[in-house]
Amino acid sequence: MANQASIQADSGPSSAPRSKSSEAAESGAFVVDARLDGVSVIYIDVPGASVNSLQASFAQELDDVLESIERDETVRAIVIASGKTDSFVVGANIDMLAGCRLASDAEALSRAGQAGFRRLETAKKPIVAAIHGAALGGGFELALACHARVLSDDKKTVLGFPEIQLGLIPGANGLPRVAAIVGLQVALDLGLTGKQLRPSRAKRLGIADDVVPQSILIEVAAKRALSLCDRPIRAKAGLFHQLDRLKNMAPQAALTELALEDNAIGRRILFRQARLITQKKTKGHYPAAMAIIDVLETFGSRGFEAAAEHEARLFGELVVSETARQLIGIYDATQELKKDSGVTDPKVKPRTVAKVGVLGAGLMGAGIAYVTADKASLPVRVRDKDDAGVGRGLAYVGKILDGRVKRKSLTRLEKDGITSKISGTTTYDGFGRCDVVVEAVFEDLALKKQILADVEKKCSVTTIFASNTSSIPIGKIAEGCARPHNVVGMHYFSPVEKMPLLEVIRHKLTSDEAVATAVALGKKQGKTVIVVNDGVGFYTSRVLGPYMNEAAHLLAEGVAIDVIDKALVDWGFPVGPMTLLDEVGMDVAEHVGRIVHEAFGERMTPPAIMERLAKDDRKGRKNSRGMYLYDERGQKPKDAPDGGVDTSVYATLGVTPTTKVETEEVQMRCVLAFVNEALRCLGEGILRSPRDGDVGAIFGLGFPPFRGGPFRYVDAVGAAEVLRRIESFRLRFGARFEPAPTLVNLAKINGKFYR
Ligand SMILES: NC(=O)c1ccc[n+]([C@@H]2O[C@H](COP(=O)([O-])OP(=O)(O)OC[C@H]3O[C@@H](n4cnc5c(N)ncnc54)[C@H](O)[C@@H]3O)[C@@H](O)[C@H]2O)c1
């Protein structure tokens, strides 16, 4: 049943034409409000769902609704809007896609979607989409099939094709329609990046016809629909539309587009370039990206119908591909985590957080202050040990905000609003009323204990103390403190403003309430949150240990630095382990490596070269001295010889970098060291579930998303096969490849982590 209250509210000011009947006509997900001005507003309102997603039944229902409106001579024009308060249509129903077993099933869905939207496009009366909130994927395609689009100027209103993130392509002609309206290059960009367009950008590009306040959205859309009544309704995907558009463009832009898009040679250059860049970026791991290029190239050279045909076939193949299966699995996991309070007892509620304190305004502290003020919209008090520290932190936040203003993702007024939420100090003034204090001072146990003692003295008895330590067990920090139940770990990743993961760590005495509060705060800060139990390195820092160690073993054997990195990047990591070492700094890596070794013994023994490199002051990018060459600003010089490697590393280590090891062996040694440790974390109860392990590895450590994370990877390869490979490494390299008991047990029963 549609939410009539929200429909009435959306219908605009009281001067708006009233409905002919108080009861709107209804058919499944569609509710029709026939107005006195001759406009019928079709509200999409999927019953029982908080947001609209496209269902297989839509095509028939929409056809029925349109037919009845077309027969009604009193109706001259149509507006399509959403019956939900804050979103338009967020895409196709993922369960419906995941339920397809055969490519032909998914292909049929695509064809039905195409036909449904073609029905809209060829309706006998003009149709205008009135969009407030997200119109994504199929929702965006629906809007594109309408004859015009009016958007609310609200922050929640965005248009985009997120399909690529699920290993899919838009399957209902969205790409060719964007290309027809605004050109192939925009369509390529939107399809390949999955980026979301805000209303002002959509208007500048010509995808939106109007952008207006939400209060008058339906009115403006209705007027526009009526204004289209006296014009012939022409499908936008035609050549005429393209010529119209070129006439209205700036001469330079029109020339570029003509040169690249409107002739066969130009298009060939455009698509060849797109393929080259895409191959370089994806290494062939994301077939959907090439499929998007294929569909648009077909549209450019052979027209709309040929592109539709090609699109349906490719969509079918992609839906049942392994890549899409893994990416959809991860998407589902993040959706589940959004609803997860972090504790098992449903009665436990997070405490209200009205103010946050941050201790330490360094790289991490400043980032945490920024996401708290911006995303969570909460006041933040930041303390550092001296004015210079406070100044550096505030300057860091200022730089992020200035960048956003420059990119037009923020107005100056909004920037000032965020800045005004953050205040700095070198004392504890203003900390008394902080509900959560996040500590991000140096990685030093004694210092962190001292800071906790200060907070217990200066803040309230209910203040939650969250440490951002990357390796020290939370229980050790809490040892001997007055209120250990208030102590929790909130492990953010660098740079905090960009990295999506937050690892919340509970030690034995942490209260459920503290965990739930940390989880709720993390979500408000825009993070995907996993909760893990306490232990050295928790989950993320711990699994990174054996992975980095293995890369260092390879280097010690004489495998070249860039060869190691390339192998892992080819496997799907965003950067290789040697580059990662430079980002972290050998000082930090060696320190964490030592802690992890002390805790877990022989199998975590770091290769001796780690200590030697740390002694050689290779702090990486920080001091422009690492595995690669850096200029004084910490940037890699362009076109440096030897792949940019600082070859003096080899002399320092007494290694000749000529050892040839098969790429697959380099990859498997590092990856399986990582995977094996992840399985140990599950077996030892550090992880609550394989889901959390997969999400943590992908969003925190860059494990390739298309492989689904370490647990989904084991399922895909088979536990017995993974065990066989690890055993073969154990025979060659010893204890560091001792298989995790969880793996041995799973292989015995031929089991899987996921059903
Ligand atoms: N850098 C990373 O990638 C990363 C990632 C996750 C976690 N961490 C952890 O976050 C913490 C901070 O790391 P960072 O990289 O931001 O370090 P940083 O050196 O950039 O910042 C530390 C800040 O703490 C301040 N400080 C030191 N003693 C203080 C005191 N007594 N009172 C107030 N401020 C004090 C310093 O002046 C400095 O500004 C560490 O525990 C680190 O292990 C770091």
mmCIF file of C-alpha atoms in Angstrom, residues 267-590:
data_model
loop_
_atom_site.group_PDB
_atom_site.id
_atom_site.type_symbol
_atom_site.label_atom_id
_atom_site.label_comp_id
_atom_site.label_asym_id
_atom_site.label_seq_id
_atom_site.Cartn_x
_atom_site.Cartn_y
_atom_site.Cartn_z
ATOM 1 C CA ARG A 267 35.067 6.664 -32.538
ATOM 2 C CA ARG A 268 37.688 4.023 -33.242
ATOM 3 C CA ILE A 269 40.309 6.226 -31.547
ATOM 4 C CA LEU A 270 37.966 6.937 -28.631
ATOM 5 C CA PHE A 271 37.187 3.276 -27.970
ATOM 6 C CA ARG A 272 40.748 2.061 -28.499
ATOM 7 C CA GLN A 273 41.890 4.565 -25.911
ATOM 8 C CA ALA A 274 39.089 3.540 -23.525
ATOM 9 C CA ARG A 275 40.090 -0.128 -23.871
ATOM 10 C CA LEU A 276 43.778 0.614 -23.249
ATOM 11 C CA ILE A 277 43.080 2.613 -20.091
ATOM 12 C CA THR A 278 40.561 0.062 -18.838
ATOM 13 C CA GLN A 279 42.880 -2.894 -19.410
ATOM 14 C CA LYS A 280 45.644 -1.067 -17.564
ATOM 15 C CA LYS A 281 43.341 -0.321 -14.656
ATOM 16 C CA THR A 282 41.494 -3.618 -14.365
ATOM 17 C CA LYS A 283 44.162 -6.079 -15.611
ATOM 18 C CA GLY A 284 41.265 -7.932 -17.181
ATOM 19 C CA HIS A 285 39.721 -8.760 -13.792
ATOM 20 C CA TYR A 286 36.510 -6.796 -14.407
ATOM 21 C CA PRO A 287 34.889 -8.057 -17.623
ATOM 22 C CA ALA A 288 31.955 -5.662 -17.095
ATOM 23 C CA ALA A 289 34.209 -2.714 -17.909
ATOM 24 C CA MET A 290 35.013 -4.056 -21.376
ATOM 25 C CA ALA A 291 31.349 -4.953 -21.858
ATOM 26 C CA ILE A 292 30.369 -1.327 -21.216
ATOM 27 C CA ILE A 293 32.813 -0.201 -23.894
ATOM 28 C CA ASP A 294 31.471 -2.862 -26.287
ATOM 29 C CA VAL A 295 27.858 -1.761 -25.833
ATOM 30 C CA LEU A 296 28.679 1.887 -26.408
ATOM 31 C CA GLU A 297 30.839 1.123 -29.408
ATOM 32 C CA THR A 298 27.989 -0.888 -30.911
ATOM 33 C CA PHE A 299 25.652 2.034 -30.275
ATOM 34 C CA GLY A 300 28.106 4.463 -31.877
ATOM 35 C CA SER A 301 28.607 2.383 -34.992
ATOM 36 C CA ARG A 302 25.412 0.344 -35.437
ATOM 37 C CA GLY A 303 22.717 2.187 -33.521
ATOM 38 C CA PHE A 304 20.296 1.685 -30.668
ATOM 39 C CA GLU A 305 18.709 -1.654 -31.570
ATOM 40 C CA ALA A 306 22.042 -3.384 -32.185
ATOM 41 C CA ALA A 307 23.372 -2.002 -28.880
ATOM 42 C CA ALA A 308 20.260 -3.246 -27.055
ATOM 43 C CA GLU A 309 20.746 -6.728 -28.468
ATOM 44 C CA HIS A 310 24.416 -6.814 -27.514
ATOM 45 C CA GLU A 311 23.682 -5.382 -24.079
ATOM 46 C CA ALA A 312 21.084 -8.037 -23.201
ATOM 47 C CA ARG A 313 23.456 -10.848 -24.132
ATOM 48 C CA LEU A 314 26.405 -9.404 -22.215
ATOM 49 C CA PHE A 315 24.205 -8.608 -19.216
ATOM 50 C CA GLY A 316 23.072 -12.245 -19.127
ATOM 51 C CA GLU A 317 26.639 -13.556 -19.200
ATOM 52 C CA LEU A 318 27.846 -11.115 -16.544
ATOM 53 C CA VAL A 319 25.055 -11.747 -14.030
ATOM 54 C CA VAL A 320 26.078 -15.411 -13.737
ATOM 55 C CA SER A 321 29.847 -14.707 -13.812
ATOM 56 C CA GLU A 322 32.114 -15.553 -10.869
ATOM 57 C CA THR A 323 33.174 -11.890 -10.631
ATOM 58 C CA ALA A 324 29.598 -10.667 -10.204
ATOM 59 C CA ARG A 325 28.870 -13.464 -7.719
ATOM 60 C CA GLN A 326 31.765 -12.349 -5.508
ATOM 61 C CA LEU A 327 31.020 -8.642 -5.820
ATOM 62 C CA ILE A 328 27.328 -9.144 -5.074
ATOM 63 C CA GLY A 329 28.342 -11.262 -2.073
ATOM 64 C CA ILE A 330 30.433 -8.398 -0.733
ATOM 65 C CA TYR A 331 27.679 -5.893 -1.432
ATOM 66 C CA ASP A 332 25.245 -8.067 0.551
ATOM 67 C CA ALA A 333 27.768 -8.278 3.405
ATOM 68 C CA THR A 334 28.066 -4.486 3.613
ATOM 69 C CA GLN A 335 24.279 -4.169 3.597
ATOM 70 C CA GLU A 336 24.062 -6.681 6.452
ATOM 71 C CA LEU A 337 26.726 -4.794 8.392
ATOM 72 C CA LYS A 338 24.712 -1.579 8.075
ATOM 73 C CA LYS A 339 22.024 -3.250 10.173
ATOM 74 C CA ASP A 340 24.435 -4.916 12.596
ATOM 75 C CA SER A 341 24.635 -3.259 16.027
ATOM 76 C CA GLY A 342 27.931 -5.035 16.708
ATOM 77 C CA VAL A 343 26.535 -7.011 19.660
ATOM 78 C CA THR A 344 24.315 -10.073 19.833
ATOM 79 C CA ASP A 345 21.878 -8.818 22.471
ATOM 80 C CA PRO A 346 19.125 -6.892 20.632
ATOM 81 C CA LYS A 347 18.200 -5.089 23.854
ATOM 82 C CA VAL A 348 21.533 -3.228 23.919
ATOM 83 C CA LYS A 349 21.247 0.246 22.430
ATOM 84 C CA PRO A 350 24.110 2.630 21.607
ATOM 85 C CA ARG A 351 24.472 5.648 23.853
ATOM 86 C CA THR A 352 23.658 9.051 22.414
ATOM 87 C CA VAL A 353 26.824 10.730 21.198
ATOM 88 C CA ALA A 354 26.512 14.520 21.126
ATOM 89 C CA LYS A 355 30.201 15.456 21.246
ATOM 90 C CA VAL A 356 33.444 13.673 20.391
ATOM 91 C CA GLY A 357 36.983 14.280 21.643
ATOM 92 C CA VAL A 358 40.127 13.374 19.700
ATOM 93 C CA LEU A 359 43.532 13.090 21.365
ATOM 94 C CA GLY A 360 46.481 13.555 19.014
ATOM 95 C CA ALA A 361 46.001 15.759 15.928
ATOM 96 C CA GLY A 362 48.425 13.849 13.698
ATOM 97 C CA LEU A 363 47.630 12.090 10.428
ATOM 98 C CA MET A 364 45.004 9.834 11.994
ATOM 99 C CA GLY A 365 43.564 12.188 14.619
ATOM 100 C CA ALA A 366 42.970 14.960 12.074
ATOM 101 C CA GLY A 367 41.270 12.509 9.712
ATOM 102 C CA ILE A 368 39.045 11.207 12.523
ATOM 103 C CA ALA A 369 38.106 14.780 13.503
ATOM 104 C CA TYR A 370 37.223 15.516 9.882
ATOM 105 C CA VAL A 371 34.865 12.537 9.358
ATOM 106 C CA THR A 372 33.243 13.242 12.747
ATOM 107 C CA ALA A 373 32.487 16.874 11.889
ATOM 108 C CA ASP A 374 31.603 16.273 8.252
ATOM 109 C CA LYS A 375 29.887 12.895 7.930
ATOM 110 C CA ALA A 376 28.607 12.507 11.499
ATOM 111 C CA SER A 377 27.896 16.238 11.791
ATOM 112 C CA LEU A 378 29.053 16.260 15.422
ATOM 113 C CA PRO A 379 31.128 18.821 17.320
ATOM 114 C CA VAL A 380 34.721 17.648 17.881
ATOM 115 C CA ARG A 381 37.308 18.826 20.390
ATOM 116 C CA VAL A 382 40.880 18.027 19.285
ATOM 117 C CA ARG A 383 43.838 18.031 21.663
ATOM 118 C CA ASP A 384 47.522 17.768 20.836
ATOM 119 C CA LYS A 385 50.525 18.168 23.088
ATOM 120 C CA ASP A 386 51.496 21.574 21.671
ATOM 121 C CA ASP A 387 50.183 24.413 19.501
ATOM 122 C CA ALA A 388 52.186 23.230 16.504
ATOM 123 C CA GLY A 389 50.480 19.814 16.684
ATOM 124 C CA VAL A 390 47.018 21.366 16.942
ATOM 125 C CA GLY A 391 47.832 23.725 14.061
ATOM 126 C CA ARG A 392 49.010 20.847 11.834
ATOM 127 C CA GLY A 393 45.822 18.900 12.515
ATOM 128 C CA LEU A 394 43.496 21.802 11.771
ATOM 129 C CA ALA A 395 45.499 22.642 8.636
ATOM 130 C CA TYR A 396 45.089 19.027 7.456
ATOM 131 C CA VAL A 397 41.313 19.301 7.805
ATOM 132 C CA GLY A 398 41.372 22.707 6.077
ATOM 133 C CA LYS A 399 43.244 21.216 3.127
ATOM 134 C CA ILE A 400 40.664 18.441 2.649
ATOM 135 C CA LEU A 401 37.827 20.970 2.797
ATOM 136 C CA ASP A 402 39.532 23.405 0.396
ATOM 137 C CA GLY A 403 40.000 20.556 -2.074
ATOM 138 C CA ARG A 404 36.306 19.760 -1.895
ATOM 139 C CA VAL A 405 35.336 23.407 -2.417
ATOM 140 C CA LYS A 406 37.627 23.502 -5.436
ATOM 141 C CA ARG A 407 36.028 20.340 -6.833
ATOM 142 C CA LYS A 408 32.621 21.926 -6.165
ATOM 143 C CA SER A 409 31.513 19.061 -3.931
ATOM 144 C CA LEU A 410 31.081 21.602 -1.109
ATOM 145 C CA THR A 411 30.051 25.260 -0.957
ATOM 146 C CA ARG A 412 32.075 27.778 1.086
ATOM 147 C CA LEU A 413 29.149 28.073 3.460
ATOM 148 C CA GLU A 414 29.075 24.292 3.998
ATOM 149 C CA LYS A 415 32.840 24.323 4.506
ATOM 150 C CA ASP A 416 32.499 27.006 7.195
ATOM 151 C CA GLY A 417 29.766 24.949 8.849
ATOM 152 C CA ILE A 418 32.059 21.901 9.093
ATOM 153 C CA THR A 419 35.059 23.946 10.220
ATOM 154 C CA SER A 420 33.041 25.566 12.987
ATOM 155 C CA LYS A 421 32.360 22.120 14.475
ATOM 156 C CA ILE A 422 36.080 21.451 15.104
ATOM 157 C CA SER A 423 37.992 23.237 17.852
ATOM 158 C CA GLY A 424 41.578 22.674 19.003
ATOM 159 C CA THR A 425 43.300 22.816 22.382
ATOM 160 C CA THR A 426 46.456 21.760 24.193
ATOM 161 C CA THR A 427 44.565 21.157 27.452
ATOM 162 C CA TYR A 428 41.587 19.047 28.469
ATOM 163 C CA ASP A 429 39.252 22.069 28.432
ATOM 164 C CA GLY A 430 36.009 21.115 26.734
ATOM 165 C CA PHE A 431 36.562 17.370 27.105
ATOM 166 C CA GLY A 432 34.308 17.045 30.163
ATOM 167 C CA ARG A 433 31.170 16.581 28.106
ATOM 168 C CA CYS A 434 32.614 14.344 25.358
ATOM 169 C CA ASP A 435 30.635 11.118 25.087
ATOM 170 C CA VAL A 436 33.417 9.373 23.158
ATOM 171 C CA VAL A 437 37.125 10.235 23.183
ATOM 172 C CA VAL A 438 39.215 8.689 20.397
ATOM 173 C CA GLU A 439 42.910 8.434 21.172
ATOM 174 C CA ALA A 440 45.349 8.705 18.241
ATOM 175 C CA VAL A 441 48.682 9.606 19.889
ATOM 176 C CA PHE A 442 51.991 7.840 19.170
ATOM 177 C CA GLU A 443 52.012 4.025 19.172
ATOM 178 C CA ASP A 444 53.402 3.710 22.697
ATOM 179 C CA LEU A 445 51.725 1.617 25.401
ATOM 180 C CA ALA A 446 52.881 3.734 28.361
ATOM 181 C CA LEU A 447 51.726 6.942 26.667
ATOM 182 C CA LYS A 448 48.343 5.453 25.783
ATOM 183 C CA LYS A 449 47.837 4.221 29.374
ATOM 184 C CA GLN A 450 48.704 7.688 30.666
ATOM 185 C CA ILE A 451 46.257 9.305 28.245
ATOM 186 C CA LEU A 452 43.523 6.887 29.356
ATOM 187 C CA ALA A 453 44.181 7.769 33.003
ATOM 188 C CA ASP A 454 43.904 11.489 32.127
ATOM 189 C CA VAL A 455 40.597 10.927 30.324
ATOM 190 C CA GLU A 456 39.192 8.975 33.273
ATOM 191 C CA LYS A 457 40.055 11.944 35.499
ATOM 192 C CA LYS A 458 38.888 14.768 33.226
ATOM 193 C CA CYS A 459 35.820 13.253 31.548
ATOM 194 C CA SER A 460 32.556 11.762 32.758
ATOM 195 C CA VAL A 461 32.171 8.254 34.204
ATOM 196 C CA THR A 462 30.233 7.280 31.098
ATOM 197 C CA THR A 463 32.764 8.624 28.563
ATOM 198 C CA ILE A 464 33.890 5.891 26.186
ATOM 199 C CA PHE A 465 37.636 5.766 25.544
ATOM 200 C CA ALA A 466 38.458 4.443 22.071
ATOM 201 C CA SER A 467 42.043 3.744 21.066
ATOM 202 C CA ASN A 468 43.117 3.920 17.430
ATOM 203 C CA THR A 469 46.175 1.772 18.112
ATOM 204 C CA SER A 470 47.154 -0.385 15.147
ATOM 205 C CA SER A 471 48.733 -3.219 17.104
ATOM 206 C CA ILE A 472 48.611 -2.921 20.907
ATOM 207 C CA PRO A 473 45.957 -5.187 22.484
ATOM 208 C CA ILE A 474 43.152 -3.042 23.915
ATOM 209 C CA GLY A 475 43.136 -5.163 27.070
ATOM 210 C CA LYS A 476 46.753 -4.100 27.732
ATOM 211 C CA ILE A 477 45.857 -0.421 27.432
ATOM 212 C CA ALA A 478 42.868 -0.918 29.760
ATOM 213 C CA GLU A 479 44.864 -2.912 32.344
ATOM 214 C CA GLY A 480 44.638 -1.234 35.757
ATOM 215 C CA CYS A 481 42.341 1.562 34.614
ATOM 216 C CA ALA A 482 39.271 2.585 36.620
ATOM 217 C CA ARG A 483 36.537 1.794 34.080
ATOM 218 C CA PRO A 484 37.722 -0.922 31.658
ATOM 219 C CA HIS A 485 34.144 -1.509 30.443
ATOM 220 C CA ASN A 486 34.321 1.919 28.758
ATOM 221 C CA VAL A 487 37.495 1.063 26.830
ATOM 222 C CA VAL A 488 37.261 -0.118 23.237
ATOM 223 C CA GLY A 489 39.397 -0.062 20.087
ATOM 224 C CA MET A 490 38.409 2.015 17.060
ATOM 225 C CA HIS A 491 40.989 1.156 14.424
ATOM 226 C CA TYR A 492 40.710 3.502 11.455
ATOM 227 C CA PHE A 493 42.760 3.220 8.289
ATOM 228 C CA SER A 494 44.883 5.836 6.608
ATOM 229 C CA PRO A 495 43.840 8.179 5.053
ATOM 230 C CA VAL A 496 40.769 8.184 7.307
ATOM 231 C CA GLU A 497 38.755 10.454 5.018
ATOM 232 C CA LYS A 498 39.090 7.960 2.167
ATOM 233 C CA MET A 499 39.368 4.463 3.644
ATOM 234 C CA PRO A 500 35.950 2.893 4.179
ATOM 235 C CA LEU A 501 36.714 0.427 7.013
ATOM 236 C CA LEU A 502 36.577 0.793 10.782
ATOM 237 C CA GLU A 503 37.636 -2.161 12.924
ATOM 238 C CA VAL A 504 36.034 -1.948 16.367
ATOM 239 C CA ILE A 505 37.860 -4.050 18.948
ATOM 240 C CA ARG A 506 36.361 -5.306 22.184
ATOM 241 C CA HIS A 507 38.552 -6.609 24.985
ATOM 242 C CA LYS A 508 37.317 -9.032 27.614
ATOM 243 C CA LEU A 509 35.806 -6.332 29.841
ATOM 244 C CA THR A 510 34.387 -3.963 27.208
ATOM 245 C CA SER A 511 30.653 -3.501 27.742
ATOM 246 C CA ASP A 512 28.152 -4.261 25.001
ATOM 247 C CA GLU A 513 26.975 -0.681 25.257
ATOM 248 C CA ALA A 514 30.471 0.683 24.537
ATOM 249 C CA VAL A 515 30.780 -1.610 21.495
ATOM 250 C CA ALA A 516 27.343 -0.633 20.156
ATOM 251 C CA THR A 517 28.152 3.061 20.677
ATOM 252 C CA ALA A 518 31.486 2.773 18.828
ATOM 253 C CA VAL A 519 29.783 0.899 15.976
ATOM 254 C CA ALA A 520 26.976 3.480 15.712
ATOM 255 C CA LEU A 521 29.473 6.354 15.729
ATOM 256 C CA GLY A 522 31.594 4.648 13.053
ATOM 257 C CA LYS A 523 28.563 4.213 10.808
ATOM 258 C CA LYS A 524 27.683 7.879 11.265
ATOM 259 C CA GLN A 525 31.229 8.720 10.213
ATOM 260 C CA GLY A 526 30.467 6.890 6.961
ATOM 261 C CA LYS A 527 32.412 3.719 7.753
ATOM 262 C CA THR A 528 31.710 0.061 7.144
ATOM 263 C CA VAL A 529 32.258 -1.359 10.622
ATOM 264 C CA ILE A 530 33.398 -4.816 11.662
ATOM 265 C CA VAL A 531 33.703 -5.852 15.313
ATOM 266 C CA VAL A 532 36.562 -8.138 16.313
ATOM 267 C CA ASN A 533 37.810 -9.566 19.564
ATOM 268 C CA ASP A 534 41.015 -8.356 21.150
ATOM 269 C CA GLY A 535 44.403 -9.835 20.352
ATOM 270 C CA VAL A 536 47.770 -8.724 19.040
ATOM 271 C CA GLY A 537 47.217 -6.975 15.698
ATOM 272 C CA PHE A 538 43.456 -7.702 15.986
ATOM 273 C CA TYR A 539 42.431 -8.919 12.553
ATOM 274 C CA THR A 540 43.722 -6.515 9.926
ATOM 275 C CA SER A 541 47.227 -5.783 11.225
ATOM 276 C CA ARG A 542 47.675 -9.453 12.060
ATOM 277 C CA VAL A 543 46.903 -10.881 8.602
ATOM 278 C CA LEU A 544 49.093 -8.260 7.021
ATOM 279 C CA GLY A 545 52.074 -9.605 9.042
ATOM 280 C CA PRO A 546 52.633 -12.944 7.255
ATOM 281 C CA TYR A 547 51.796 -11.377 3.886
ATOM 282 C CA MET A 548 54.461 -8.682 4.267
ATOM 283 C CA ASN A 549 56.916 -11.179 5.751
ATOM 284 C CA GLU A 550 56.510 -13.452 2.733
ATOM 285 C CA ALA A 551 57.158 -10.568 0.347
ATOM 286 C CA ALA A 552 60.310 -9.779 2.350
ATOM 287 C CA HIS A 553 61.391 -13.458 2.145
ATOM 288 C CA LEU A 554 61.066 -13.260 -1.639
ATOM 289 C CA LEU A 555 63.205 -10.126 -1.674
ATOM 290 C CA ALA A 556 65.783 -11.829 0.535
ATOM 291 C CA GLU A 557 65.883 -14.683 -2.017
ATOM 292 C CA GLY A 558 66.777 -12.147 -4.727
ATOM 293 C CA VAL A 559 63.413 -11.517 -6.397
ATOM 294 C CA ALA A 560 63.382 -7.908 -7.583
ATOM 295 C CA ILE A 561 61.246 -5.360 -5.711
ATOM 296 C CA ASP A 562 59.190 -4.321 -8.746
ATOM 297 C CA VAL A 563 58.710 -7.956 -9.800
ATOM 298 C CA ILE A 564 57.142 -8.761 -6.412
ATOM 299 C CA ASP A 565 54.886 -5.718 -6.567
ATOM 300 C CA LYS A 566 53.800 -6.378 -10.133
ATOM 301 C CA ALA A 567 52.851 -9.975 -9.337
ATOM 302 C CA LEU A 568 50.499 -8.928 -6.531
ATOM 303 C CA VAL A 569 49.058 -6.002 -8.474
ATOM 304 C CA ASP A 570 48.374 -8.404 -11.339
ATOM 305 C CA TRP A 571 46.582 -10.652 -8.861
ATOM 306 C CA GLY A 572 44.322 -7.719 -8.044
ATOM 307 C CA PHE A 573 45.763 -5.764 -5.093
ATOM 308 C CA PRO A 574 45.737 -1.982 -5.648
ATOM 309 C CA VAL A 575 49.452 -1.763 -4.762
ATOM 310 C CA GLY A 576 52.121 -4.380 -4.165
ATOM 311 C CA PRO A 577 53.586 -5.217 -0.726
ATOM 312 C CA MET A 578 56.828 -3.323 -1.356
ATOM 313 C CA THR A 579 54.927 -0.139 -2.198
ATOM 314 C CA LEU A 580 52.801 -0.735 0.879
ATOM 315 C CA LEU A 581 55.982 -0.962 2.978
ATOM 316 C CA ASP A 582 56.946 2.480 1.703
ATOM 317 C CA GLU A 583 53.520 3.860 2.607
ATOM 318 C CA VAL A 584 53.658 2.420 6.121
ATOM 319 C CA GLY A 585 57.392 3.028 6.611
ATOM 320 C CA MET A 586 59.914 0.324 7.468
ATOM 321 C CA ASP A 587 60.166 1.755 11.018
ATOM 322 C CA VAL A 588 56.468 1.052 11.687
ATOM 323 C CA ALA A 589 56.448 -2.260 9.769
ATOM 324 C CA GLU A 590 59.463 -3.553 11.673
#
